[in-house]
Amino acid sequence: MSLEIKNLHARVASTGAEILRGLNLTIEKGKVHAIMGPNGSGKSTLSKVLGGHPDYEVTEGEVLLDGVNVLGMAPDERSRAGVFLAFQYPMEIPGVSNANFIRAALQARLPEGEELEATDYYARLYEKMDMLEMDRKFTARSVNEGFSGGEKKRNEILQMLMLEPKYAILDETDSGLDIDALKIVSNGVNAMRSPERGFLVITHYQRLLDYIVPDVVHVLVGGRIEHTGGKELALELEAKGYDWIKDDIAAAASA
Amino acid sequence: MSAVLESPAAPSLSAAKTEKFVMTSGPDFHSHPTYFRERQQAAWEKFTQLPMPARTDETWRFADVKALDLSPFHRAQELGEAERSALLFRSTGLAETSGRMVFGNDRLLAQEFHGDSLRAKGVLWLPIEQAIATQREIIEKHFMREGAILGSQKFAALHESQVRNGTFLYVPRGVEIALPVECFHWSQGEGSAIFPHTIVIAEANSKVTLVDYFGSACDEPGLSVGANDIIVGDGAKVTYVAVQQFNTKSLAFRINNTVVARDAAALALVLNLGGRYVRSEAISHLRGPGGRSDMLSISATEGTQIVDQRTLQIHEAPNTASDLLYKNSLNDQSRAIFTGLIRVEPDAHKTDAYQKVRNLLLTDEAEANSAPGLEIEADDVRCTHGATSGQVDIEELFYLLSRGIPLRSAQRLVVFGFLNEVTERLPNEAICELLRDRLHAKLG
């Protein structure tokens, strides 16, 4: 059981610029994969393409969720099939309370005609919020509106905890977090680690990986995975930067 | 203006077309006291003399004046016993109120006191019919004394000449009524015309909340020509909420005058969900220093509905504040029209006035025309105004979709949130909840 990305090519729909150029990656259940890479390597594009954002077009390749191709699915179907995307920049939805938003997402997973039980829902919501040290006032506040950067990221993790996806893709979840918030968010993610769930952690900095320790680290350069290693690779990248990988690619190309 | 009457092509109200409204005939006609009937007679003459609005009138800019044909309508008839009980049954609003009045075709069907707050300390809560008969002094002082200065003089005259009933609420000095007062106004029968009036007089340092509900009891076209007088005394607080749910074949006019005295506060919120063509004129007179008026409106339209709103914030005294926020979500081929003016008179220094209109266009065929305006004659004022029209934000939508919420629900949620921001300005959670429920029901 895995989320399998095969030879994925994707471009920006409006300009035609190709961003992902034959990306291969398999995230097994129970594993945490990290993707690191320099700016512009396609990290955020990958998360948006996996989520089905209309700004991008897939021109080649497959994404199989436990064997089922998700590329033909609408964004909401992908979510219900078990893919979760934690946004780098979570959107504000004015006038819609956080509690009603998460409730609508859970309601969408129930069979037609079945209503979410309110008491159980709030009990679970409060339990997860306590885990993330989120004040109860965030249930009534509009989704992400006026939240600080750290509060928005906690709110992403809260949604993940509530929706219990099969595969979670965390896009730069560490950006904008101070060290305390980083620990809290990481605890939330670690609490979700299980043999039934796979993670793809996209990050620019090694710091996050001290708290969410990955099983595998990949380096994304120019829209392709160019290097794969264990968790120590993250430290190596932190120390040496990305240039040595770029040099390797150049050397391989000229050889 | 008189050219309209002379033009045979214009939709003028000829005698033949309006005879259904002639007030002196008909077996069911009510008998207000002479002083009031004289006023009504004069209003009727004014109505027959004034021309129908013309496309070229500035106050009817953007409007389709052809929609104003009154000829299919007649005075609403008295209802039968079964109809009356059905309407009483349908008149459900808030769980807790201090009283409820129900009108069907301008006849009082019920008046209920919940608890003692409305009977205590000299509060007068009466059907207007009764107030006209027993409270002449107050009626003469306050009933339609401010005039319909935003274009509907003719409809105001029609209302005055035809008014039969509505709610009269007089709150004496210092009396605070904690729970809202509710009033239901139903129209029933094809071509039925009703003329609901609401008059609230809050004396110094009193406090009251009134909720008006307007609805059609049938699917046939009706006409409502209503008016409000909201008089807020020194230091008093009045919250007025109107929930308009006429059927989408009906024509509705509402002329609202709010007068705010020294250190007083008025907050009005109108929820427009129904009507084929709805014209609302809202005027806030900031008459005493330190007064404040919040003017809020939510309209959710679909099909070919038209909501036509004209507003005026008149700052007549220094240190006054007004804040207008109107939000419209427009589906299908529906339209929203808005023209608004903030006027700051020469002595009204330190005025703080805001005017904001936001339209959410859900289709390419929906249309919004907004014309905000300022007219400032004082120094040292802070006034801002603006109108925006836009579509649902793709990124907001994608965020909701990415959580598994299906497209239609996601769109509804964004629209709901957009409109719900207005209800959040209301300091009464129970009423907010009611407005949200009605909005949810309309948005599907």
XYZ file of C-alpha atoms in Angstrom:
699
model
C 0.000 0.000 0.000
C 1.517 3.270 -1.073
C 1.171 6.634 -2.738
C 3.121 6.093 -5.905
C 4.212 8.949 -8.127
C 5.422 7.728 -11.510
C 7.209 9.824 -14.105
C 5.161 12.886 -13.207
C 5.381 15.818 -15.602
C 3.441 18.976 -14.857
C 3.361 22.513 -16.147
C 1.819 25.845 -15.248
C -1.499 25.938 -17.102
C -1.335 29.643 -17.978
C 2.262 29.846 -19.241
C 3.040 26.253 -20.216
C 6.255 26.353 -18.167
C 7.212 22.807 -17.182
C 7.972 22.490 -13.468
C 7.905 18.768 -12.743
C 9.998 16.774 -15.185
C 9.599 13.067 -14.633
C 9.293 12.818 -10.861
C 9.310 9.330 -9.324
C 8.558 8.735 -5.664
C 6.847 6.021 -3.650
C 5.542 6.794 -0.158
C 4.751 3.573 1.653
C 2.268 3.446 4.491
C 4.023 3.710 7.794
C 6.878 5.785 6.362
C 7.797 9.429 6.521
C 9.465 10.753 3.402
C 10.994 14.200 3.322
C 11.600 16.257 0.232
C 14.159 19.002 0.376
C 15.350 21.203 -2.394
C 16.420 24.679 -3.376
C 13.924 27.426 -4.178
C 12.212 26.901 -7.494
C 12.916 23.180 -7.615
C 9.203 22.352 -7.742
C 8.490 21.428 -4.101
C 5.306 23.451 -3.735
C 4.208 22.621 -7.259
C 4.365 18.942 -6.349
C 2.003 19.417 -3.414
C -0.425 21.465 -5.506
C -0.368 18.956 -8.358
C -1.062 16.137 -5.909
C -3.982 18.161 -4.548
C -5.359 18.869 -8.031
C -4.901 22.632 -8.149
C -6.317 24.044 -11.415
C -3.240 26.241 -12.009
C -1.264 23.153 -13.039
C -1.626 20.615 -15.835
C -0.232 17.115 -15.677
C 1.170 16.245 -19.093
C 2.554 12.797 -18.323
C 2.749 10.219 -15.570
C 0.559 8.721 -12.862
C -0.195 9.142 -9.200
C -1.536 5.938 -7.667
C -3.183 5.925 -4.263
C -3.110 2.312 -3.139
C -3.220 1.399 -6.818
C -5.936 3.857 -7.909
C -4.983 6.730 -10.197
C -5.984 9.979 -8.521
C -5.100 12.305 -11.401
C -8.568 11.898 -12.890
C -10.180 12.865 -9.606
C -11.449 16.327 -8.623
C -9.628 17.934 -5.665
C -12.444 17.107 -3.235
C -12.523 13.457 -4.367
C -8.795 13.159 -3.778
C -9.258 14.430 -0.253
C -12.060 11.989 0.448
C -9.942 9.200 -1.061
C -7.385 9.901 1.667
C -4.920 12.553 0.483
C -4.373 15.498 2.806
C -2.530 18.652 1.904
C -1.240 20.942 4.644
C -0.853 24.303 2.912
C 2.210 26.468 3.064
C -0.123 29.490 3.027
C -3.504 28.410 4.423
C -6.406 30.450 3.052
C -8.647 32.660 5.148
C -12.366 31.988 4.759
C -14.164 35.021 6.221
C -17.495 34.417 7.904
C -17.114 30.625 8.122
C -16.282 29.370 11.591
C -13.441 26.922 11.974
C -15.753 24.416 13.653
C -18.275 24.560 10.805
C -15.536 24.244 8.211
C -14.057 21.089 9.721
C -17.536 19.771 10.303
C -18.400 20.268 6.620
C -15.260 18.354 5.666
C -16.209 15.439 7.936
C -19.835 15.585 6.831
C -18.666 15.210 3.208
C -17.186 11.825 4.163
C -20.450 10.435 5.477
C -22.940 8.541 3.323
C -25.846 10.547 1.894
C -28.500 11.250 4.492
C -26.282 10.590 7.488
C -25.631 13.491 9.861
C -22.493 14.044 11.873
C -23.180 13.644 15.582
C -22.513 17.059 17.110
C -21.568 16.026 20.650
C -19.007 13.446 19.527
C -17.676 15.868 16.965
C -16.999 18.609 19.472
C -15.522 16.161 21.975
C -13.038 14.983 19.331
C -12.344 18.496 18.106
C -11.559 19.732 21.617
C -9.342 16.719 22.288
C -7.241 17.441 19.178
C -7.151 21.152 19.925
C -5.860 20.413 23.414
C -3.131 18.279 21.884
C -2.102 21.240 19.730
C -2.504 23.675 22.630
C -5.104 25.643 20.687
C -7.485 27.858 22.600
C -11.197 26.934 22.329
C -11.898 30.353 20.842
C -10.490 29.045 17.545
C -13.634 26.963 17.012
C -15.837 30.048 16.667
C -13.382 32.233 14.803
C -13.494 32.438 11.021
C -11.169 29.976 9.309
C -7.600 31.311 9.576
C -8.826 34.920 9.616
C -6.513 37.036 11.714
C -4.563 33.931 12.781
C -0.813 34.340 13.218
C 1.465 32.271 10.971
C 1.919 29.705 13.735
C -1.820 29.527 14.476
C -2.544 28.868 10.826
C -0.083 25.986 10.744
C -1.532 24.487 13.906
C -4.922 24.773 12.312
C -3.668 22.778 9.321
C -2.478 20.028 11.629
C -5.789 20.158 13.496
C -7.592 19.472 10.218
C -5.237 16.596 9.515
C -5.873 15.108 12.951
C -9.627 15.381 12.399
C -9.692 14.023 8.841
C -7.265 11.127 9.455
C -5.934 10.855 5.905
C -4.110 7.831 4.463
C -1.384 10.063 3.076
C -0.499 13.519 4.315
C 1.571 16.009 2.363
C 2.947 18.800 4.516
C 4.104 21.762 2.465
C 6.658 23.876 4.361
C 4.721 23.364 7.566
C 7.698 24.724 9.506
C 7.782 28.123 7.802
C 6.724 30.911 10.096
C 6.936 28.783 13.248
C 8.957 29.586 16.329
C 10.618 26.716 18.114
C 7.769 26.130 20.592
C 5.152 26.074 17.864
C 7.391 23.819 15.804
C 7.510 21.305 18.653
C 3.750 21.395 19.116
C 3.078 20.947 15.417
C 5.637 18.136 15.218
C 4.045 16.382 18.188
C 0.733 16.520 16.335
C 2.289 14.955 13.262
C 4.195 12.336 15.249
C 0.995 11.376 17.053
C -0.463 10.567 13.639
C 2.427 8.357 12.544
C 1.156 4.832 12.163
C 1.607 1.758 9.982
C -1.635 2.842 8.287
C -0.428 6.247 7.160
C 2.283 7.693 4.942
C 3.768 11.200 5.095
C 5.491 13.435 2.628
C 7.166 16.332 4.425
C 8.271 19.129 2.123
C 10.708 21.526 3.674
C 13.388 23.999 2.876
C 15.178 23.594 6.189
C 16.586 20.630 7.994
C 15.298 21.965 11.346
C 11.821 20.439 11.005
C 13.368 17.007 10.480
C 14.888 17.103 13.967
C 11.334 16.883 15.253
C 9.625 14.867 12.545
C 12.341 12.329 11.915
C 12.043 10.983 8.369
C 12.696 7.470 7.154
C 13.815 8.659 3.742
C 15.097 12.014 2.479
C 14.902 13.050 -1.165
C 16.449 15.973 -2.919
C 14.314 17.662 -5.550
C 16.185 19.648 -8.181
C 14.761 20.900 -11.451
C 11.491 19.010 -11.055
C 13.096 15.588 -10.480
C 14.277 13.580 -7.500
C 18.040 13.707 -7.924
C 19.228 12.115 -4.738
C 17.784 9.854 -2.061
C 19.213 8.892 1.281
C 18.491 8.324 4.948
C 17.759 10.947 7.581
C 21.471 11.863 7.726
C 21.165 13.266 4.196
C 19.202 16.200 5.645
C 22.143 17.103 7.879
C 24.522 16.799 4.963
C 22.356 19.163 2.902
C 22.201 21.599 5.770
C 25.997 21.600 6.014
C 26.904 21.521 2.337
C 23.944 23.169 0.577
C 22.558 21.926 -2.713
C 25.393 22.869 -5.042
C 27.190 19.533 -4.813
C 24.076 17.781 -6.086
C 23.743 20.256 -8.917
C 27.431 19.650 -9.712
C 26.816 15.894 -9.732
C 23.957 16.393 -12.170
C 26.111 18.566 -14.398
C 28.930 16.035 -14.273
C 26.541 13.202 -15.107
C 25.122 15.199 -18.008
C 28.526 15.924 -19.510
C 29.836 12.387 -18.965
C -41.177 65.171 -13.651
C -44.657 66.021 -14.903
C -43.663 64.901 -18.368
C -44.165 61.366 -17.199
C -47.857 61.817 -16.654
C -48.318 63.507 -19.967
C -46.563 60.792 -21.833
C -49.070 58.121 -22.831
C -46.313 55.526 -23.058
C -45.109 56.030 -19.513
C -46.350 53.587 -16.875
C -48.401 56.261 -15.152
C -51.010 55.413 -12.624
C -54.167 56.517 -14.338
C -57.361 56.769 -12.338
C -58.599 53.600 -13.961
C -55.514 51.710 -12.918
C -55.568 52.858 -9.326
C -59.242 52.790 -8.502
C -58.685 49.514 -6.681
C -56.887 51.540 -4.051
C -59.530 54.217 -3.638
C -59.799 54.461 0.088
C -63.360 55.548 0.522
C -64.953 52.546 -1.104
C -65.206 48.883 -0.277
C -67.133 47.173 2.484
C -64.057 46.060 4.406
C -62.523 49.463 4.800
C -61.368 50.260 8.276
C -62.283 53.417 10.106
C -59.369 55.364 11.465
C -60.340 58.528 13.381
C -61.079 61.661 11.396
C -57.718 63.365 12.010
C -55.947 60.431 10.458
C -58.413 59.935 7.638
C -57.859 63.545 6.637
C -54.162 62.827 6.421
C -54.885 59.757 4.382
C -57.116 61.705 2.040
C -54.373 64.281 1.522
C -51.828 61.509 0.970
C -54.110 59.906 -1.570
C -54.355 63.170 -3.485
C -50.589 63.469 -3.398
C -50.265 59.913 -4.652
C -52.567 60.506 -7.591
C -50.796 63.752 -8.486
C -47.213 62.551 -8.283
C -45.827 60.953 -11.420
C -44.544 57.424 -11.459
C -40.754 57.273 -11.344
C -39.088 57.629 -14.703
C -35.919 56.063 -15.974
C -34.368 59.521 -16.147
C -34.919 60.302 -12.447
C -31.581 60.327 -10.655
C -33.131 58.512 -7.695
C -34.219 55.686 -9.996
C -30.919 55.376 -11.802
C -30.178 51.778 -12.898
C -33.737 50.702 -12.001
C -36.202 49.163 -14.390
C -39.190 51.421 -13.803
C -41.378 49.131 -15.893
C -41.185 46.718 -12.963
C -43.237 49.176 -10.916
C -46.610 48.587 -12.533
C -49.145 48.612 -9.694
C -52.170 47.782 -11.817
C -52.354 44.054 -10.960
C -52.792 44.802 -7.256
C -55.706 45.519 -4.972
C -56.156 45.973 -1.242
C -55.651 42.653 0.506
C -58.899 41.012 1.636
C -59.702 39.704 5.069
C -58.637 36.099 5.546
C -60.794 33.142 6.483
C -60.495 31.263 9.757
C -58.419 28.402 8.286
C -56.012 30.796 6.594
C -55.579 32.757 9.791
C -54.697 29.702 11.849
C -52.309 28.488 9.156
C -50.476 31.814 9.262
C -50.266 31.813 13.051
C -48.744 28.370 12.847
C -46.187 29.522 10.291
C -45.158 32.582 12.286
C -42.126 31.104 13.980
C -39.039 33.110 14.794
C -36.877 33.310 17.887
C -37.135 30.852 20.763
C -37.327 33.604 23.360
C -39.075 36.911 22.850
C -40.936 39.393 24.969
C -43.888 39.379 22.612
C -45.230 38.461 19.195
C -47.659 40.184 16.854
C -48.949 38.544 13.698
C -50.662 40.307 10.819
C -52.274 38.632 7.823
C -53.312 40.932 4.993
C -52.915 43.891 7.363
C -55.320 42.472 9.956
C -54.111 41.659 13.422
C -54.277 37.880 13.873
C -52.619 37.660 17.258
C -50.783 39.626 19.881
C -49.029 37.703 22.603
C -47.119 38.968 25.616
C -44.347 36.661 26.787
C -43.530 37.590 30.331
C -44.242 41.000 31.822
C -41.538 43.191 30.303
C -43.838 44.775 27.714
C -46.642 45.487 30.122
C -44.416 46.966 32.762
C -43.408 50.579 33.232
C -45.659 52.156 30.683
C -44.496 50.442 27.493
C -47.091 50.843 24.771
C -47.059 47.986 22.320
C -50.071 48.210 20.079
C -51.279 47.382 16.613
C -50.956 50.678 14.732
C -54.678 50.716 14.065
C -55.214 51.013 17.795
C -52.354 53.471 18.286
C -53.847 55.772 15.661
C -57.084 55.723 17.619
C -55.628 56.192 21.102
C -52.173 57.803 20.768
C -52.914 60.753 18.554
C -50.218 62.982 20.010
C -47.400 60.488 19.411
C -48.719 59.532 15.974
C -48.966 63.159 14.893
C -45.474 63.830 16.125
C -43.698 60.834 14.638
C -45.729 58.999 12.021
C -43.992 59.530 8.633
C -42.698 62.932 9.626
C -39.315 62.587 7.935
C -40.455 62.152 4.380
C -39.378 59.789 1.633
C -36.561 61.835 0.180
C -34.817 59.143 -1.837
C -37.268 58.871 -4.709
C -40.287 57.023 -3.339
C -42.478 60.015 -2.509
C -45.269 58.507 -4.554
C -45.063 55.131 -2.805
C -44.799 56.823 0.579
C -48.002 58.714 -0.241
C -49.647 55.459 -1.284
C -48.552 53.848 1.975
C -49.831 56.723 4.074
C -53.163 56.768 2.302
C -53.656 53.027 2.613
C -52.003 52.114 5.902
C -54.209 50.021 8.068
C -51.946 48.230 10.471
C -48.508 47.341 11.725
C -46.598 47.590 14.951
C -46.420 50.535 17.317
C -43.858 50.278 20.081
C -43.315 53.086 22.562
C -40.659 52.528 25.213
C -40.632 55.107 28.013
C -37.543 56.745 29.434
C -35.021 54.384 30.994
C -36.938 51.194 30.261
C -34.883 48.332 28.873
C -36.595 45.396 27.220
C -34.145 42.530 27.217
C -35.777 40.079 24.822
C -36.683 41.054 21.261
C -40.206 41.899 20.169
C -41.320 40.064 17.029
C -43.772 41.044 14.371
C -44.915 38.981 11.389
C -46.462 40.544 8.296
C -48.056 38.133 5.839
C -49.547 38.742 2.461
C -51.947 36.242 0.963
C -53.921 36.019 -2.252
C -53.148 36.843 -5.857
C -52.660 40.582 -6.325
C -52.970 41.331 -2.608
C -51.462 44.628 -1.537
C -50.375 45.183 2.067
C -49.074 48.354 3.720
C -47.208 47.300 6.852
C -45.942 50.057 9.109
C -43.511 49.806 11.974
C -43.027 52.651 14.393
C -40.611 52.445 17.299
C -40.197 55.318 19.705
C -37.482 54.746 22.273
C -37.402 57.493 24.865
C -34.179 58.595 26.578
C -31.909 55.806 27.816
C -34.305 53.052 26.883
C -33.356 49.936 25.005
C -35.298 47.648 22.703
C -34.910 45.174 19.839
C -37.610 44.581 17.242
C -37.647 41.916 14.539
C -40.027 42.254 11.583
C -40.714 39.302 9.317
C -42.269 39.792 5.901
C -43.591 36.855 3.945
C -46.024 35.616 1.335
C -48.457 32.933 2.369
C -48.997 31.909 -1.242
C -47.093 31.654 -4.516
C -49.043 34.334 -6.361
C -47.713 37.854 -6.873
C -48.374 40.378 -4.133
C -47.437 43.948 -3.349
C -46.093 45.360 -0.131
C -45.596 49.073 0.364
C -44.206 49.481 3.850
C -42.628 52.163 5.964
C -40.705 52.410 9.229
C -40.224 55.234 11.661
C -37.504 54.512 14.176
C -37.072 57.292 16.698
C -34.179 56.839 19.081
C -34.146 59.256 22.020
C -31.130 60.584 23.934
C -28.893 57.737 25.056
C -31.367 55.118 23.866
C -30.487 51.988 21.883
C -32.685 50.448 19.203
C -31.870 47.344 17.228
C -34.147 46.752 14.281
C -34.010 43.598 12.156
C -36.126 42.891 9.085
C -36.308 39.462 7.470
C -37.847 39.842 4.027
C -38.991 36.580 2.461
C -41.793 37.499 0.078
C -42.207 35.089 -2.814
C -40.204 35.815 -5.946
C -43.221 37.096 -7.878
C -43.881 39.900 -5.424
C -43.087 43.572 -5.498
C -41.946 45.187 -2.265
C -41.157 48.742 -1.206
C -39.820 49.779 2.154
C -39.109 53.326 3.248
C -37.135 53.516 6.440
C -36.445 56.639 8.462
C -34.278 56.440 11.546
C -33.729 59.459 13.761
C -30.864 59.243 16.231
C -30.680 61.731 19.106
C -27.814 62.665 21.409
C -25.582 59.713 22.378
C -28.181 57.330 21.001
C -27.488 54.260 18.905
C -29.531 52.664 16.168
C -28.581 49.430 14.473
C -30.660 48.139 11.587
C -30.080 44.929 9.681
C -32.190 43.886 6.723
C -32.043 40.385 5.298
C -33.463 40.342 1.784
C -34.122 36.874 0.476
C -37.403 37.202 -1.415
C -39.191 39.458 -3.854
C -39.182 39.911 -7.601
C -38.296 43.556 -7.255
C -37.442 44.951 -3.856
C -36.882 48.655 -3.358
C -35.557 49.755 -0.043
C -34.820 53.316 0.983
C -33.020 53.813 4.263
C -32.328 57.189 5.761
C -30.445 57.721 9.006
C -30.655 61.164 10.539
C -27.828 61.704 13.002
C -29.530 64.516 14.810
C -27.874 64.657 18.229
C -24.165 64.882 19.108
C -22.618 61.502 19.903
C -25.280 59.576 17.992
C -24.465 56.458 16.028
C -26.254 54.549 13.308
C -25.240 51.159 11.923
C -26.963 50.315 8.656
C -26.538 46.706 7.629
C -28.003 44.670 4.840
C -27.632 41.176 3.435
C -29.231 40.203 0.144
C -29.025 36.768 -1.451
C -30.741 36.756 -4.803
C -31.268 34.274 -7.609
C -33.292 33.894 -10.787
C -34.274 37.343 -12.005
C -34.674 38.968 -8.593
C -33.766 42.633 -8.300
C -32.812 44.318 -5.049
C -32.728 48.096 -5.374
C -31.339 49.931 -2.350
C -30.942 53.649 -1.796
C -29.437 55.064 1.332
C -28.689 58.344 3.015
C -26.592 58.956 6.104
C -27.266 62.534 7.175
C -24.941 63.885 9.806
C -26.751 66.880 11.238
C -24.814 67.144 14.526
C -21.142 66.990 15.527
C -19.403 63.867 16.820
C -21.807 61.516 15.119
C -20.974 58.183 13.546
C -22.603 56.096 10.886
C -21.456 52.822 9.426
C -23.138 51.238 6.453
C -22.265 47.725 5.287
C -24.348 46.152 2.524
C -23.443 42.772 1.086
C -25.112 41.044 -1.824
C -24.596 37.614 -3.317
C -26.086 37.439 -6.769
C -26.846 34.176 -8.496
C -28.277 33.485 -11.972
C -29.433 36.707 -13.680
C -30.272 38.579 -10.508
C -29.327 42.207 -9.939
C -28.376 44.500 -7.127
C -28.656 48.254 -7.388
C -27.219 50.598 -4.812
C -26.887 54.322 -4.583
C -25.871 55.802 -1.293
C -24.879 59.147 0.047
C -23.124 60.322 3.168
C -24.073 63.932 3.772
C -22.238 65.907 6.420
C -23.925 69.187 7.221
C -21.915 72.334 7.978
C -21.968 71.989 11.780
C -21.377 68.258 11.924
C -17.699 68.369 12.779
C -15.902 65.213 13.882
C -18.234 63.083 11.834
C -17.134 59.494 11.414
C -18.948 57.926 8.479
C -18.415 54.735 6.537
C -20.186 53.253 3.607
C -19.227 49.918 2.112
C -21.042 47.837 -0.481
C -19.741 44.463 -1.584
C -21.215 42.328 -4.327
C -20.357 38.704 -4.926
C -21.278 37.754 -8.475
C -21.869 34.032 -8.765
C -22.535 33.943 -12.494
C -21.480 35.952 -15.532
C -25.061 37.099 -15.982
C -25.561 38.499 -12.496
C -25.178 42.252 -12.341
C -24.436 44.850 -9.711
C -24.608 48.621 -10.068
C -23.286 50.536 -7.129
C -22.844 54.256 -6.763
C -21.588 55.369 -3.356
C -21.267 59.069 -2.685
C -20.108 61.769 -0.299
C -21.267 65.323 0.275
C -19.264 67.030 2.985
C -19.779 70.553 4.221
C -17.997 70.331 7.565
C -14.321 70.286 8.484
C -12.442 67.668 10.406
C -14.470 64.666 9.347
C -13.514 61.095 8.598
C -15.551 59.595 5.805
C -14.801 56.613 3.609
C -16.921 54.898 1.062
C -16.453 52.177 -1.467
C -18.171 49.574 -3.551
C -16.639 46.389 -4.870
C -17.889 43.568 -7.051
C -16.098 40.293 -7.475
C -16.347 36.569 -7.893
C -15.664 33.691 -5.550
C -11.926 33.487 -4.925
C -10.438 30.398 -6.616
C -7.856 29.881 -3.873
C -10.507 29.973 -1.139
C -12.518 27.452 -3.106
C -9.530 25.179 -3.654
C -8.790 25.227 0.052
C -12.298 23.986 0.852
C -12.183 21.387 -1.951
C -8.842 20.131 -0.675
C -10.630 19.179 2.548
C -13.074 17.000 0.669
C -15.956 19.467 0.623
C -17.770 19.047 -2.734
C -17.791 21.986 -5.147
C -21.403 23.050 -4.599
C -21.100 22.932 -0.831
C -17.763 24.745 -1.008
C -19.272 27.552 -3.079
C -22.224 27.802 -0.719
C -19.881 27.954 2.239
C -17.861 30.807 0.705
C -21.059 32.721 -0.128
C -22.467 32.054 3.300
C -19.262 33.260 4.939
C -19.222 36.384 2.814
C -22.752 37.304 3.896
C -22.372 36.059 7.440
C -19.732 38.681 8.111
C -22.613 41.153 8.271
C -24.569 39.195 10.887
C -21.454 39.171 13.045
C -22.029 42.886 13.562
C -25.293 42.208 15.359
C -24.920 42.054 19.148
C -27.525 39.322 19.611
C -26.470 35.714 19.111
C -30.018 34.326 18.944
C -30.956 36.676 16.104
C -27.659 35.943 14.313
C -28.470 32.249 14.540
C -31.920 32.855 13.091
C -30.505 34.908 10.221
C -27.886 32.239 9.522
C -30.576 29.550 9.439
C -32.678 31.539 6.960
C -29.600 32.204 4.857
C -28.646 28.531 4.840
C -32.166 27.635 3.765
C -32.021 30.129 0.905
C -28.542 29.106 -0.265
C -29.641 25.434 -0.210
